[in-house]
CSV table of C-alpha atoms in Angstrom, one decimal:
chain,number,residue,atom,x,y,z
A,530,MET,CA,21.6,-16.7,-34.1
A,531,VAL,CA,19.9,-13.4,-34.1
A,532,VAL,CA,22.1,-10.4,-33.3
A,533,THR,CA,20.7,-7.3,-31.5
A,534,LYS,CA,22.2,-4.3,-29.9
A,535,ASP,CA,22.3,-6.2,-26.7
A,536,THR,CA,24.2,-9.2,-28.0
A,537,ILE,CA,27.6,-9.7,-26.4
A,538,LEU,CA,30.5,-9.7,-28.9
A,539,ALA,CA,32.0,-12.9,-27.4
A,540,ASP,CA,28.7,-14.7,-27.8
A,541,ILE,CA,28.6,-13.9,-31.5
A,542,LEU,CA,32.2,-15.1,-32.0
A,543,ASN,CA,31.6,-18.2,-29.9
A,544,ALA,CA,28.7,-19.0,-32.3
A,545,ASP,CA,30.9,-18.7,-35.4
A,546,GLN,CA,34.4,-17.3,-35.5
A,547,GLU,CA,34.2,-17.1,-39.2
A,548,CYS,CA,32.1,-13.9,-38.9
A,549,ALA,CA,35.2,-12.0,-37.6
A,550,PRO,CA,35.9,-10.3,-40.9
A,551,ILE,CA,32.5,-8.6,-40.7
A,552,PHE,CA,33.7,-6.9,-37.4
A,553,PHE,CA,37.1,-6.0,-39.0
A,554,ALA,CA,35.4,-4.5,-42.1
A,555,ASN,CA,33.4,-2.3,-39.8
A,556,GLY,CA,36.3,-1.0,-37.7
A,557,LEU,CA,36.1,-3.4,-34.7
A,558,HIS,CA,39.6,-4.8,-34.6
A,559,CYS,CA,39.7,-5.5,-30.9
A,560,LEU,CA,37.8,-8.8,-30.8
A,561,GLY,CA,40.4,-10.4,-28.5
A,562,CYS,CA,40.5,-7.6,-26.0
A,563,ALA,CA,39.2,-8.2,-22.4
A,564,MET,CA,36.3,-5.8,-23.0
A,565,ALA,CA,34.9,-7.9,-25.9
A,566,SER,CA,34.1,-10.7,-23.6
A,567,GLY,CA,31.4,-8.7,-21.9
A,568,GLU,CA,30.6,-5.8,-24.3
A,569,THR,CA,27.5,-5.6,-26.3
A,570,ILE,CA,27.3,-4.6,-29.9
A,571,ALA,CA,25.8,-1.2,-28.9
A,572,GLU,CA,28.6,-0.5,-26.4
A,573,ALA,CA,31.4,-1.5,-28.7
A,574,CYS,CA,30.0,0.7,-31.5
A,575,MET,CA,29.5,3.6,-29.2
A,576,VAL,CA,33.1,3.4,-27.9
A,577,HIS,CA,34.4,3.2,-31.5
A,578,ASN,CA,32.0,5.8,-32.9
A,579,LEU,CA,30.5,3.2,-35.3
A,580,GLU,CA,27.0,2.7,-36.7
A,581,ALA,CA,25.5,-0.3,-34.8
A,582,ASP,CA,22.5,-0.9,-37.1
A,583,SER,CA,24.6,-1.6,-40.2
A,584,LEU,CA,26.9,-4.0,-38.3
A,585,ILE,CA,23.9,-5.8,-36.8
A,586,GLN,CA,22.3,-6.2,-40.3
A,587,GLN,CA,25.5,-7.6,-41.8
A,588,LEU,CA,25.8,-10.1,-39.0
A,589,ASN,CA,22.2,-11.2,-39.2
A,590,ASP,CA,22.5,-11.6,-43.0
A,591,TYR,CA,25.6,-13.7,-42.4
A,592,PHE,CA,23.9,-16.0,-39.9
A,593,ALA,CA,20.7,-16.2,-42.0
A,594,LYS,CA,22.9,-17.5,-44.9
A,595,LYS,CA,24.6,-20.0,-42.6
A,596,GLY,CA,21.2,-21.4,-41.8
């Protein structure tokens, strides 16, 4: 999986729920909320005043290691 700013949070978690700690470490603790099912990485980071690029890089590194 390749994560971009337009990737939906639920799609990432559906691909691999074990990546949830990456979201938690970056301040996104609301993965189960209704908004997460249709919210993009960019939208979630904007709402929570977080840096999207860092989160995206961490997620892409995670998925690259998983192969």
